[in-house]
Amino acid sequence: MAAAALASLTACGNSPFPLGAEKENTLFYAFEERSPRYLDPVASYSNPESAFTMAIYEPLYGYHYLKRPYELEGKAAAKVVKPRYLDAAGHELPADAAAEHIAESVYDIPIRHGMRYAPHPAFAKDAQGQYLYHHMTRAQVGEKHSPWEFEHTDTREVEAEDFVYTLKRHATTRIEAPVFAVFAEYVLGLKDYAELIKKEDAKLLAGLPEDLQDKPFLDFRKWPLAGAQALDKYTLRVRLKGKYPQWNYWMALPFVAPLPWEADAFYSQPGMTENGLSLNQWPVGSGPFMMTTFERDRLHVMKRNPNYRADDFYPCEGQPEDKAAGLLDDCGKRLPFIDTLYVQMEKEKEGRKGKFRQGYLDMPEIERPEWGVDFRNDMEESDAVKQEYEARGFQFPLSTDITNWYVGFNMLDPVVGTGGTPEEVIKHRKLRQAVSIAIDWEEGYGRIFKHKGGVAAMGPIPPGVFGSHEGQPGFYNPVTHKLVDGKPVRRSIEDAKQLLAEAGYPGGRDAITGKPLVLNYDFQRVVTPEFKAENDWMVRQFAKLGIQLEIRATDFNQFQDKTLKGKHQLFWAGWLADYPDAENFLFLLYGPNAKSKTQGENTANYENPAFDKLFRELQSLDDGPRKQQVVDEIYKITQEDAPWSFGYIPWGGLAFQPWVHNGKPSILVRDMVRYYRVDPAMRAKLQAEWNHPIYWPLALLALLAVALAWVARRSFKARELATARGTTGEGAAPSLSTSSNPG
């Protein structure tokens, strides 16, 4: 027993990963709560999903990994292009033409040659060139739950027509397309195209059950879209209405990544949805990685795409400090460096931290920007922890970046929303203002929750974006703050109580019925212990006004369902910038993007004609005096209306093991895994050093085994020598029994 225990101890450890995995070229990290809901590039628009989509798809553009300010560069596109401007008669205009004279912007984008999709059964053909798996019955799909269960796979080259197909898919009625409202405003003909697709889809579905899961293939190739066309195999033309400088930024997101029609057709067949076979689980992209394992809410594995293009290299330029940080050591080397991304679910934050400290996670999570802050806070609070972290060489690079967190109000709600009469509009606004004063962000996320803290925000746009005044001397929100000695100080709770009384709730009770005011707080996370403290703190903020706050916590997927139906009241939210422009934050408050009406990203469902008019003007403006003026006017409107309690602007930071190289914090660079490099030999060595087996239980087990063996032998011997009276045969009295006694 002791020998067996010793053999098992030397062969095994406490690693949560397969034996020997630490020696492989694999990056290990975790995700929390649930698997991504959408990996379809047209539907996916949440931060946790981006860690997958940006590894699998390759948009037209991307951001230089190291340069700051951020600089666009070609990804699937061979280069970043400037648009040509046309007037209403189709005549070309100069590059500096006024926005009011521009009727159309034309982008002719060269696509890289030789890009190929990851292998997939959707591309497999027989000897006659016919697709093997495009006309399957439910029985032929059988019990397959993964594309890798099909016998044959193949690939093909990415073509300009694939980008056209993706843009057309934003018009579908079958999936949520969160940026359709934005795209439809600018992509020529997309709004009318959506009406056409709606009618054609109705024809396809006529006579079929309404709850049919696998609907017939909706082939967008049949219907042309004026705003997107392939001039040839490698040239994509996009035509926009008017001038829209932010379009270049949208082309750096998966919304315009190439999608092959073959994948759409493959996943439209009977039995696919039932078996979990769709673009939301098994995306088909041309990026550096591909999904090979999808075990919902447990494990995801992405492997290197064997067909990934050979002309992707690590950058050789960056910021001045990048060279000293070793971020240029891999200059000119082919990407990606890592073979496998192993992403395991870990619900509890302490579990992720513990596994990181043991060396079993190369980084706690890949998409969350606050881990470095959290670990640095641990070091500040304990000298012993600081010594441990420094001795182990953990890396916690920090930066400030373009993001914010806030509490929003559902403006469709009958209590906190806009209101149906002029009197209600005023009263409801005062209620939101009172709440915005009462939530003491400086206390909560400046002094208490320092592990994810930051600076209180005065408006909707974080610093680092043109137009923002955040952090500048003398700038503040006059609704929630006042200037004292030149510094913004939060208004008193008495000011908030006065506003609450004017809103019709003196002391937190309805002035007419006398009933206490109860508000519902929709928190988009399962309340684990670390979130409970934050929610308890939030409850206390409302209690200062006599308002009862009910926590309605859900996971993120359930939260999305609730907001789409408009069933939320107050909610916790944040935004990590998609691109470095004020529009990317202000579109979260743009009326036509209302979440519950158009499935857009305006979760507050805020509508204000003055705001919307200014926002539309902003969209056509280059950085300059007029754009600053527009942003300033928008600030005044949103501060007064208070559709959000503006929350805080967090500090950002990542956490890496010493064997992980090229880690640089960034909100906008979402394809970061293509740049990371690991040293598996160093990882295996340090994991062994940090997790020595504890031998004393083995020694105790061995002693126990010896003792048990001695007792067993003694008992056996005693039994063999025992008489019928229970005495040994030697010197025993003769038995009175006449029966035989062998002992």
XYZ file of C-alpha atoms in Angstrom:
743
model
C 0.000 0.000 0.000
C 2.809 2.396 0.904
C 4.656 1.587 -2.306
C 1.512 2.155 -4.358
C 0.864 5.463 -2.619
C 4.445 6.585 -3.245
C 4.161 5.681 -6.926
C 0.909 7.613 -7.304
C 2.343 10.622 -5.474
C 5.390 10.817 -7.722
C 3.253 10.437 -10.848
C 0.554 12.951 -9.980
C 0.158 16.442 -8.574
C -2.647 18.797 -7.760
C -2.752 20.388 -11.220
C -6.309 20.820 -12.546
C -5.068 20.125 -16.074
C -4.072 16.905 -17.892
C -0.774 15.299 -16.859
C 2.127 16.868 -18.742
C 0.011 19.696 -20.190
C 2.252 22.281 -18.510
C 5.098 21.217 -20.840
C 3.089 21.927 -23.985
C 2.851 25.191 -25.947
C -0.521 26.001 -24.388
C -1.958 29.098 -22.712
C -4.138 28.295 -19.688
C -6.719 30.779 -18.418
C -10.260 30.802 -17.047
C -13.690 32.224 -17.743
C -16.469 32.850 -15.252
C -20.203 32.201 -15.118
C -21.225 30.779 -18.485
C -20.002 29.985 -21.950
C -20.368 32.671 -24.620
C -23.892 33.012 -25.919
C -22.975 34.307 -29.360
C -19.903 33.507 -31.435
C -21.640 34.412 -34.678
C -19.730 37.579 -35.716
C -22.921 39.437 -36.614
C -24.539 38.747 -33.218
C -21.613 38.818 -30.789
C -21.043 42.108 -28.963
C -20.072 41.387 -25.342
C -16.631 41.601 -23.809
C -16.373 37.951 -22.652
C -17.275 36.795 -26.170
C -14.618 38.999 -27.780
C -11.849 36.831 -26.308
C -13.135 34.054 -28.569
C -14.363 35.896 -31.652
C -11.212 37.997 -32.066
C -9.056 34.860 -31.866
C -11.136 33.043 -34.480
C -12.153 35.750 -36.949
C -9.949 38.310 -38.640
C -11.641 41.653 -39.392
C -10.503 43.966 -42.154
C -8.553 46.213 -39.811
C -6.997 45.985 -36.362
C -4.952 48.090 -33.980
C -1.188 48.083 -33.796
C -0.465 45.984 -30.719
C 2.079 48.308 -29.107
C 1.526 51.858 -30.353
C -0.332 54.456 -28.292
C -2.320 56.460 -29.260
C -3.968 53.580 -31.075
C -3.145 53.227 -34.746
C -5.191 51.242 -37.266
C -3.457 48.748 -39.536
C -4.558 46.195 -42.108
C -5.500 42.694 -40.938
C -7.644 40.902 -43.532
C -7.244 44.060 -45.619
C -3.843 44.607 -47.192
C -3.858 48.217 -45.965
C -5.998 50.922 -44.379
C -7.663 53.020 -47.072
C -9.071 56.515 -47.176
C -12.559 56.995 -48.619
C -13.418 58.851 -51.788
C -16.198 61.415 -51.402
C -18.953 61.945 -53.977
C -21.613 64.633 -54.253
C -25.275 64.011 -55.075
C -24.479 63.985 -58.810
C -21.765 61.368 -58.361
C -18.863 63.794 -58.861
C -15.748 63.228 -56.789
C -15.046 65.802 -54.076
C -11.761 66.815 -52.441
C -10.708 65.042 -49.217
C -11.443 68.163 -47.147
C -14.964 68.694 -48.529
C -17.579 69.870 -46.017
C -19.794 67.105 -44.648
C -22.977 68.759 -45.959
C -21.697 68.446 -49.543
C -20.828 64.751 -49.256
C -23.589 62.454 -50.464
C -21.551 59.264 -50.459
C -18.282 57.857 -49.101
C -16.697 55.042 -51.100
C -14.163 52.620 -49.597
C -12.314 50.321 -52.018
C -10.501 47.847 -49.761
C -7.841 45.440 -51.042
C -8.130 41.978 -49.462
C -4.996 39.999 -48.678
C -4.220 37.186 -51.080
C -3.862 33.647 -49.797
C -5.994 33.893 -46.636
C -7.739 30.586 -45.950
C -10.440 29.440 -43.567
C -9.807 26.947 -40.792
C -10.684 23.371 -41.822
C -14.391 22.589 -41.569
C -16.834 20.004 -42.997
C -18.844 22.815 -44.643
C -16.130 23.037 -47.317
C -15.728 19.271 -47.964
C -16.526 18.117 -51.514
C -16.674 14.785 -53.323
C -14.732 13.806 -56.429
C -17.338 15.550 -58.617
C -16.941 18.836 -56.743
C -20.275 18.544 -54.918
C -20.532 19.501 -51.247
C -20.562 16.392 -49.077
C -22.512 17.796 -46.148
C -24.902 20.418 -47.547
C -27.941 18.202 -48.117
C -28.163 16.035 -45.014
C -31.274 14.623 -43.395
C -31.845 14.589 -39.645
C -30.825 10.927 -39.599
C -27.541 11.687 -41.358
C -26.690 14.354 -38.814
C -27.398 11.713 -36.188
C -25.717 12.218 -32.820
C -22.890 14.406 -34.034
C -22.297 17.330 -31.673
C -19.076 18.704 -33.126
C -17.825 19.538 -36.643
C -14.845 17.287 -35.880
C -17.130 14.242 -35.803
C -17.619 14.497 -39.568
C -15.191 12.367 -41.533
C -14.070 14.991 -44.046
C -13.052 18.636 -43.760
C -11.608 21.119 -46.205
C -10.943 24.821 -46.657
C -10.953 27.530 -49.287
C -9.484 30.977 -49.857
C -11.108 34.056 -48.369
C -12.661 36.270 -51.040
C -14.063 39.790 -51.117
C -17.536 38.302 -51.574
C -17.308 36.808 -48.049
C -17.173 40.304 -46.531
C -20.191 41.294 -48.601
C -22.028 38.255 -47.258
C -21.278 39.270 -43.667
C -22.567 42.810 -44.190
C -25.751 41.460 -45.751
C -26.356 39.167 -42.767
C -26.885 42.206 -40.529
C -30.286 42.486 -42.214
C -31.449 39.068 -41.020
C -34.497 38.605 -38.789
C -33.208 35.276 -37.457
C -30.516 36.465 -35.073
C -29.907 39.490 -32.904
C -27.785 41.966 -34.870
C -26.869 44.597 -32.254
C -25.264 47.124 -34.613
C -27.823 46.870 -37.401
C -29.309 50.254 -36.442
C -25.902 51.918 -36.798
C -24.992 50.143 -40.018
C -28.412 50.741 -41.545
C -27.967 54.484 -41.097
C -24.851 54.495 -43.234
C -24.411 51.415 -45.429
C -26.164 52.348 -48.639
C -29.432 50.444 -49.056
C -29.105 48.297 -45.929
C -32.349 49.537 -44.383
C -34.345 48.664 -47.524
C -32.398 45.432 -47.837
C -33.650 44.416 -44.388
C -37.248 44.864 -45.546
C -36.530 42.739 -48.612
C -34.950 39.988 -46.508
C -37.892 40.037 -44.118
C -40.258 39.326 -47.017
C -38.031 36.667 -48.586
C -37.602 34.954 -45.230
C -41.381 34.907 -44.758
C -41.703 33.114 -48.112
C -39.162 30.496 -47.026
C -40.940 29.888 -43.737
C -44.499 29.846 -45.113
C -46.326 26.728 -43.956
C -43.557 25.657 -41.572
C -44.000 25.393 -37.783
C -43.296 28.685 -35.992
C -41.034 26.958 -33.468
C -38.934 25.248 -36.145
C -35.341 25.333 -34.905
C -33.482 24.685 -38.147
C -34.949 27.057 -40.678
C -34.249 26.655 -44.420
C -31.044 28.281 -45.621
C -31.488 32.015 -46.191
C -28.994 32.569 -49.004
C -28.040 36.266 -49.016
C -26.074 35.798 -52.244
C -29.373 35.908 -54.144
C -30.063 39.568 -53.393
C -27.559 42.370 -54.074
C -26.859 45.140 -51.575
C -25.991 48.548 -53.021
C -23.632 49.391 -50.164
C -21.432 46.295 -50.403
C -20.040 44.554 -53.454
C -17.010 42.606 -54.619
C -15.357 44.410 -57.530
C -13.199 41.335 -58.051
C -11.920 38.414 -55.984
C -9.701 40.634 -53.851
C -11.408 44.048 -53.812
C -14.291 44.946 -51.504
C -16.264 48.130 -52.110
C -18.328 49.623 -49.284
C -20.539 52.634 -49.992
C -21.819 54.807 -47.152
C -24.384 57.572 -47.061
C -22.722 60.906 -46.334
C -19.553 61.168 -44.301
C -18.873 58.808 -41.438
C -15.217 58.870 -40.267
C -15.863 56.215 -37.609
C -16.467 53.539 -40.257
C -12.762 52.664 -40.249
C -13.104 51.705 -36.589
C -16.083 49.436 -37.253
C -13.955 47.576 -39.796
C -11.648 46.576 -36.922
C -14.462 44.525 -35.316
C -15.815 41.043 -36.180
C -19.046 42.604 -37.510
C -17.287 42.850 -40.879
C -15.059 39.770 -40.612
C -15.368 37.354 -43.549
C -17.981 34.634 -43.186
C -18.302 31.867 -45.805
C -21.788 31.190 -47.091
C -20.977 27.476 -46.902
C -20.931 27.658 -43.100
C -24.329 29.374 -43.035
C -25.756 26.689 -45.329
C -24.163 23.841 -43.347
C -25.643 24.952 -40.017
C -29.137 25.468 -41.498
C -29.799 21.746 -41.894
C -32.221 19.618 -39.830
C -30.886 18.553 -36.446
C -28.040 21.039 -36.281
C -29.523 23.356 -33.628
C -30.746 20.434 -31.519
C -27.195 19.036 -31.506
C -25.582 22.357 -30.622
C -24.127 22.801 -34.097
C -24.223 26.472 -35.062
C -22.017 29.504 -35.581
C -22.610 30.402 -31.939
C -20.783 27.292 -30.767
C -18.591 26.378 -33.727
C -17.558 29.532 -35.630
C -15.822 29.320 -38.987
C -13.124 31.945 -39.377
C -9.802 32.718 -41.002
C -8.097 34.001 -37.841
C -5.165 32.456 -35.961
C -7.240 29.973 -33.918
C -10.228 27.650 -34.300
C -12.641 26.120 -31.784
C -11.921 22.420 -31.228
C -13.715 21.789 -27.911
C -16.971 23.383 -26.778
C -18.225 21.909 -23.516
C -20.840 24.382 -22.414
C -20.147 26.089 -19.103
C -17.096 23.895 -18.531
C -14.309 23.986 -21.114
C -13.326 25.578 -24.404
C -10.212 24.692 -26.364
C -8.969 26.635 -29.369
C -6.168 25.272 -31.534
C -3.900 27.004 -34.001
C -5.570 27.348 -37.402
C -3.276 25.258 -39.671
C -4.351 27.397 -42.630
C -3.597 30.769 -41.017
C -1.788 33.195 -43.272
C 2.015 33.240 -43.222
C 2.452 37.013 -43.460
C 1.493 37.949 -39.880
C 4.526 39.045 -37.867
C 5.171 40.473 -34.415
C 5.619 44.288 -34.511
C 9.022 45.958 -34.341
C 7.804 49.384 -33.199
C 6.026 50.619 -30.105
C 6.217 53.137 -27.304
C 9.620 54.208 -25.926
C 9.239 52.058 -22.798
C 8.301 48.898 -24.727
C 11.882 47.955 -25.557
C 12.979 48.071 -21.918
C 9.945 45.966 -21.000
C 11.015 43.266 -23.476
C 8.005 43.878 -25.699
C 10.171 44.135 -28.828
C 12.201 40.964 -28.261
C 10.060 38.979 -30.727
C 10.305 41.609 -33.498
C 9.593 40.126 -36.918
C 8.682 36.613 -35.732
C 5.711 34.847 -37.253
C 2.425 34.848 -35.338
C 0.793 33.291 -33.429
C 3.327 31.827 -30.985
C 0.930 29.603 -29.029
C -0.508 26.308 -30.299
C -3.458 25.853 -27.926
C -5.734 28.068 -25.826
C -7.169 26.059 -22.914
C -10.040 27.965 -21.283
C -11.657 26.366 -18.249
C -14.643 27.614 -16.293
C -13.841 28.855 -12.795
C -16.863 30.370 -11.064
C -15.213 31.776 -7.976
C -12.783 34.654 -8.101
C -10.743 33.205 -5.231
C -10.434 29.975 -7.178
C -8.929 31.834 -10.137
C -6.583 33.768 -7.860
C -5.500 30.605 -6.060
C -4.719 28.730 -9.259
C -2.806 31.712 -10.575
C -0.718 31.880 -7.386
C 0.030 28.160 -7.732
C 1.082 28.677 -11.343
C -1.714 26.625 -12.895
C -3.269 29.586 -14.711
C -0.975 31.602 -16.965
C -3.352 34.507 -16.425
C -6.611 34.530 -14.409
C -8.783 35.740 -17.315
C -7.891 37.114 -20.683
C -10.532 39.777 -21.247
C -10.895 41.384 -17.812
C -8.737 44.525 -17.358
C -8.737 44.747 -13.561
C -6.736 41.713 -12.423
C -3.446 43.596 -12.187
C -5.104 46.197 -9.972
C -6.540 43.467 -7.756
C -3.221 41.698 -7.232
C -1.364 44.967 -6.639
C -3.947 45.808 -3.985
C -3.189 42.468 -2.281
C 0.475 43.440 -2.196
C -0.290 46.799 -0.603
C -2.299 45.183 2.173
C 0.190 42.451 3.135
C 3.986 42.423 3.244
C 3.975 38.620 3.183
C 1.866 38.579 0.011
C 4.102 41.226 -1.534
C 7.196 39.121 -0.849
C 5.512 36.034 -2.315
C 4.393 37.806 -5.503
C 7.781 39.430 -6.042
C 9.652 36.188 -5.361
C 7.534 34.368 -7.936
C 8.045 37.073 -10.538
C 4.370 37.751 -11.249
C 3.839 40.528 -13.792
C 1.132 43.152 -13.175
C 1.437 45.771 -15.940
C -0.918 48.726 -15.436
C -2.345 51.383 -17.712
C -5.244 53.774 -18.020
C -7.552 52.962 -20.871
C -10.862 53.785 -22.470
C -13.626 52.264 -20.343
C -16.268 53.088 -17.719
C -18.770 51.547 -15.260
C -22.134 52.971 -14.273
C -25.649 52.339 -12.980
C -28.266 52.915 -15.657
C -32.011 53.600 -15.543
C -34.443 51.951 -17.937
C -36.159 55.003 -19.440
C -39.158 52.867 -20.430
C -39.836 52.055 -16.787
C -42.948 53.767 -15.303
C -41.105 54.768 -12.099
C -37.554 55.783 -13.055
C -38.063 56.258 -16.789
C -38.837 59.286 -18.916
C -42.480 59.638 -17.877
C -45.635 60.099 -19.914
C -46.616 63.686 -18.978
C -44.583 66.909 -18.636
C -45.044 66.706 -14.862
C -43.807 63.110 -14.755
C -40.796 63.990 -16.919
C -39.670 66.538 -14.316
C -40.387 64.338 -11.287
C -38.745 61.237 -12.714
C -35.679 63.255 -13.699
C -35.359 64.525 -10.123
C -35.611 60.954 -8.830
C -32.724 59.892 -11.093
C -30.711 62.941 -10.042
C -31.282 62.184 -6.355
C -30.077 58.612 -6.822
C -27.053 59.842 -8.804
C -26.035 62.074 -5.892
C -26.629 59.374 -3.281
C -24.378 56.753 -4.920
C -21.025 57.809 -3.513
C -18.704 56.441 -6.190
C -15.710 58.151 -4.590
C -16.246 56.131 -1.432
C -17.140 52.805 -3.040
C -14.634 52.559 -5.867
C -12.074 55.007 -4.618
C -11.635 53.835 -1.026
C -13.502 50.566 -0.373
C -13.288 48.379 -3.481
C -9.793 49.429 -4.423
C -9.107 46.088 -6.113
C -11.311 47.275 -8.977
C -11.374 50.973 -8.240
C -10.959 54.132 -10.199
C -11.978 57.769 -10.413
C -15.578 59.020 -10.221
C -16.916 59.950 -13.663
C -18.652 63.238 -14.435
C -20.131 62.204 -17.756
C -20.417 59.426 -20.340
C -16.999 59.736 -22.058
C -13.796 58.508 -20.363
C -10.433 60.233 -20.756
C -8.260 59.313 -23.729
C -11.051 60.132 -26.191
C -11.278 63.421 -28.064
C -13.867 65.685 -26.453
C -13.668 64.269 -22.930
C -12.887 66.681 -20.098
C -12.676 63.954 -17.447
C -9.932 64.637 -14.914
C -9.254 68.144 -16.201
C -9.099 71.018 -13.677
C -12.445 72.657 -12.994
C -14.526 70.051 -14.817
C -17.418 68.479 -12.887
C -21.060 67.392 -13.087
C -23.148 70.241 -11.586
C -26.040 67.865 -10.873
C -24.028 65.588 -8.569
C -21.058 67.767 -7.548
C -20.003 71.289 -6.676
C -16.604 72.950 -6.783
C -14.821 73.447 -3.462
C -11.376 75.066 -3.643
C -11.318 74.243 -7.332
C -12.026 70.526 -6.803
C -15.303 68.664 -7.416
C -17.009 67.488 -4.219
C -20.126 65.306 -4.168
C -23.285 67.156 -3.139
C -24.707 66.378 0.279
C -27.287 63.707 0.948
C -29.604 66.541 2.046
C -29.518 67.876 -1.512
C -30.479 64.415 -2.744
C -33.325 64.136 -0.209
C -34.707 67.481 -1.344
C -34.765 66.313 -4.964
C -36.387 63.041 -3.891
C -39.150 64.961 -2.067
C -39.733 67.110 -5.163
C -39.968 63.879 -7.151
C -42.893 62.823 -4.942
C -41.086 60.542 -2.494
C -40.325 62.461 0.719
C -38.280 60.270 3.028
C -38.375 57.506 0.435
C -42.165 57.085 0.566
C -44.821 57.844 -2.012
C -46.349 61.211 -1.060
C -49.841 60.013 -2.047
C -49.989 56.386 -0.849
C -47.373 56.491 1.887
C -45.874 53.250 0.581
C -42.083 52.894 0.627
C -40.300 53.314 -2.701
C -38.862 49.956 -3.781
C -36.507 49.853 -6.777
C -35.149 46.766 -8.522
C -31.449 46.523 -9.307
C -30.589 44.152 -12.152
C -27.032 42.999 -11.611
C -25.532 41.170 -14.589
C -23.490 38.676 -12.589
C -24.267 35.779 -10.272
C -23.668 37.139 -6.766
C -20.533 35.338 -5.651
C -18.976 36.403 -2.299
C -16.847 39.091 -3.923
C -19.902 40.652 -5.603
C -22.081 40.400 -2.497
C -20.043 43.078 -0.714
C -20.497 45.448 -3.667
C -24.227 44.819 -3.836
C -24.585 45.296 -0.081
C -22.773 48.612 -0.439
C -25.134 49.640 -3.251
C -28.156 48.809 -1.091
C -26.766 51.136 1.586
C -26.445 53.992 -0.907
C -30.172 53.885 -1.616
C -30.996 53.378 2.063
C -29.510 56.816 2.729
C -32.569 58.176 0.898
C -34.999 55.741 2.501
C -35.292 53.797 -0.777
C -35.417 49.996 -0.615
C -33.210 48.415 -3.266
C -33.997 44.851 -4.296
C -31.117 42.941 -5.904
C -32.136 40.894 -8.937
C -28.897 39.182 -9.931
C -28.632 36.940 -12.981
C -25.868 35.642 -15.193
C -25.029 37.733 -18.238
C -27.083 35.709 -20.707
C -30.224 36.034 -18.583
C -29.522 39.729 -18.136
C -29.428 40.136 -21.909
C -32.805 38.409 -22.243
C -34.300 40.660 -19.586
C -33.075 43.880 -21.203
C -34.242 42.826 -24.654
C -37.740 42.469 -23.199
C -37.493 45.771 -21.293
C -38.048 44.013 -17.951
C -35.197 45.783 -16.149
C -35.383 48.898 -13.960
C -31.955 49.918 -12.649
C -28.956 48.023 -13.944
C -25.202 47.701 -13.570
C -23.217 48.062 -16.790
C -19.873 49.029 -18.213
C -18.359 49.663 -21.603
C -14.912 48.757 -22.845
C -14.280 50.872 -25.912
C -14.555 49.299 -29.352
C -12.743 52.243 -30.879
C -11.185 55.512 -29.668
C -13.958 57.950 -30.516
C -16.666 59.685 -28.459
C -19.305 58.133 -30.701
C -18.481 54.688 -29.301
C -19.720 55.766 -25.856
C -22.463 58.165 -26.885
C -24.149 55.619 -29.153
C -25.013 53.801 -25.901
C -27.512 56.633 -25.335
C -28.656 57.183 -28.931
C -32.418 56.698 -29.287
C -32.466 54.482 -32.415
C -30.112 52.061 -30.639
C -32.615 51.331 -27.837
C -32.050 47.786 -26.561
C -35.692 46.875 -25.922
C -36.941 48.385 -29.188
C -34.247 47.718 -31.786
C -31.908 45.236 -30.050
C -29.215 47.912 -30.029
C -26.758 48.686 -27.237
C -28.712 51.547 -25.619
C -29.686 49.457 -22.575
C -31.119 52.537 -20.860
C -33.566 52.949 -23.781
C -32.816 56.679 -23.538
C -34.391 58.960 -26.146
C -33.882 62.699 -26.320
C -34.422 64.520 -29.656
C -31.799 67.154 -28.851
C -29.230 64.490 -27.962
C -30.024 62.428 -31.063
C -29.660 65.452 -33.344
C -26.272 66.339 -31.880
C -25.161 62.720 -32.040
C -25.960 62.512 -35.760
C -23.893 65.630 -36.361
C -21.045 64.233 -34.293
C -20.883 61.158 -36.493
C -19.770 63.194 -39.505
C -17.233 65.373 -37.707
C -13.471 65.021 -37.663
C -11.692 65.953 -34.432
C -11.733 69.731 -34.107
C -13.453 72.753 -32.491
C -16.976 71.961 -33.718
C -16.747 68.369 -32.536
C -15.629 69.593 -29.105
C -18.571 71.980 -28.979
C -21.014 69.192 -29.853
C -19.565 66.920 -27.174
C -19.835 69.701 -24.588
C -23.524 70.227 -25.429
C -24.149 66.495 -25.156
C -22.493 66.486 -21.736
C -24.926 69.133 -20.474
C -27.943 67.200 -21.731
C -26.899 63.856 -20.256
C -25.849 65.358 -16.930
C -29.251 67.016 -16.580
C -31.311 64.029 -17.775
C -29.231 61.527 -15.741
C -30.061 58.359 -17.732
C -26.983 56.946 -15.969
C -25.421 57.497 -12.592
C -22.090 57.992 -14.306
C -20.119 55.719 -12.029
C -16.368 55.511 -12.269
C -13.474 55.242 -14.710
C -11.399 52.233 -13.631
C -7.698 51.699 -13.509
C -6.658 48.900 -15.849
C -4.102 46.168 -15.440
C -3.361 42.556 -16.320
C -1.756 39.665 -14.462
C 0.775 37.301 -16.073
C 3.056 34.535 -14.928
C 6.807 35.128 -15.418
C 6.851 32.626 -18.301
C 4.242 34.591 -20.297
C 5.772 37.173 -22.630
C 4.463 40.170 -24.595
C 1.614 41.068 -22.253
C 0.497 44.678 -22.637
C -2.804 46.006 -21.243
C -5.271 47.272 -23.814
C -8.991 47.761 -24.089
C -9.073 48.008 -27.885
C -6.678 45.226 -28.867
C -8.903 42.185 -28.477
C -6.827 39.697 -30.511
C -4.077 39.781 -27.867
C -3.548 36.007 -27.793
C -1.909 36.081 -31.219
C 0.954 38.085 -29.619
C 1.422 36.168 -26.358
C 4.286 33.704 -25.998
C 4.835 31.145 -23.234
C 7.923 29.293 -22.028
C 6.590 25.789 -21.177
C 9.908 24.554 -19.724
C 10.008 27.441 -17.260
C 6.363 26.851 -16.375
C 6.903 23.155 -15.638
C 9.956 23.920 -13.491
C 8.281 26.650 -11.430
C 5.002 24.760 -11.030
C 6.985 21.892 -9.510
C 8.857 24.271 -7.195
C 5.701 26.093 -6.069
C 3.698 22.919 -5.447
C 5.977 20.497 -3.562
C 4.256 17.256 -2.572
C 3.614 16.986 1.190
C 5.180 13.708 2.272
C 4.165 13.420 5.928
C 0.672 12.097 5.088
C 2.405 9.347 3.099
C 4.620 8.443 6.050
C 1.578 8.368 8.299
C -0.202 6.164 5.755
C 2.779 3.818 5.644
C 2.878 3.518 9.447
C -0.857 2.888 9.497
C -0.470 0.220 6.830
C 2.292 -1.509 8.822
C 0.189 -1.348 11.985
C -2.836 -2.760 10.196
C -0.715 -5.532 8.683
C 0.710 -6.449 12.128
C -2.761 -6.482 13.707
C -4.135 -8.525 10.815
C -1.276 -11.052 11.029
C -1.654 -11.344 14.804
C -5.404 -11.843 14.529
C -4.984 -14.441 11.781
C -2.381 -16.374 13.766
C -4.506 -16.242 16.895
C -7.471 -17.598 15.009
C -5.461 -20.428 13.514
C -4.250 -21.515 16.952
C -7.497 -20.939 18.821
C -9.461 -23.815 20.531
C -13.199 -24.006 20.613
C -13.050 -22.163 23.962
C -10.958 -19.468 22.332
C -7.597 -20.667 23.863
C -4.515 -21.899 22.052
C -3.861 -25.633 21.665
C -0.612 -25.707 23.592
C -1.164 -26.438 27.318
C -4.924 -26.244 26.992
C -7.277 -28.447 28.985
C -8.779 -31.404 27.121
C -11.981 -30.624 25.360
C -15.160 -32.064 26.843
C -16.739 -32.146 23.447
C -16.734 -35.387 21.483
C -16.716 -33.569 18.201
C -13.494 -33.273 16.276
C -11.401 -30.184 16.864
C -8.737 -29.545 14.218
C -7.282 -26.605 16.096
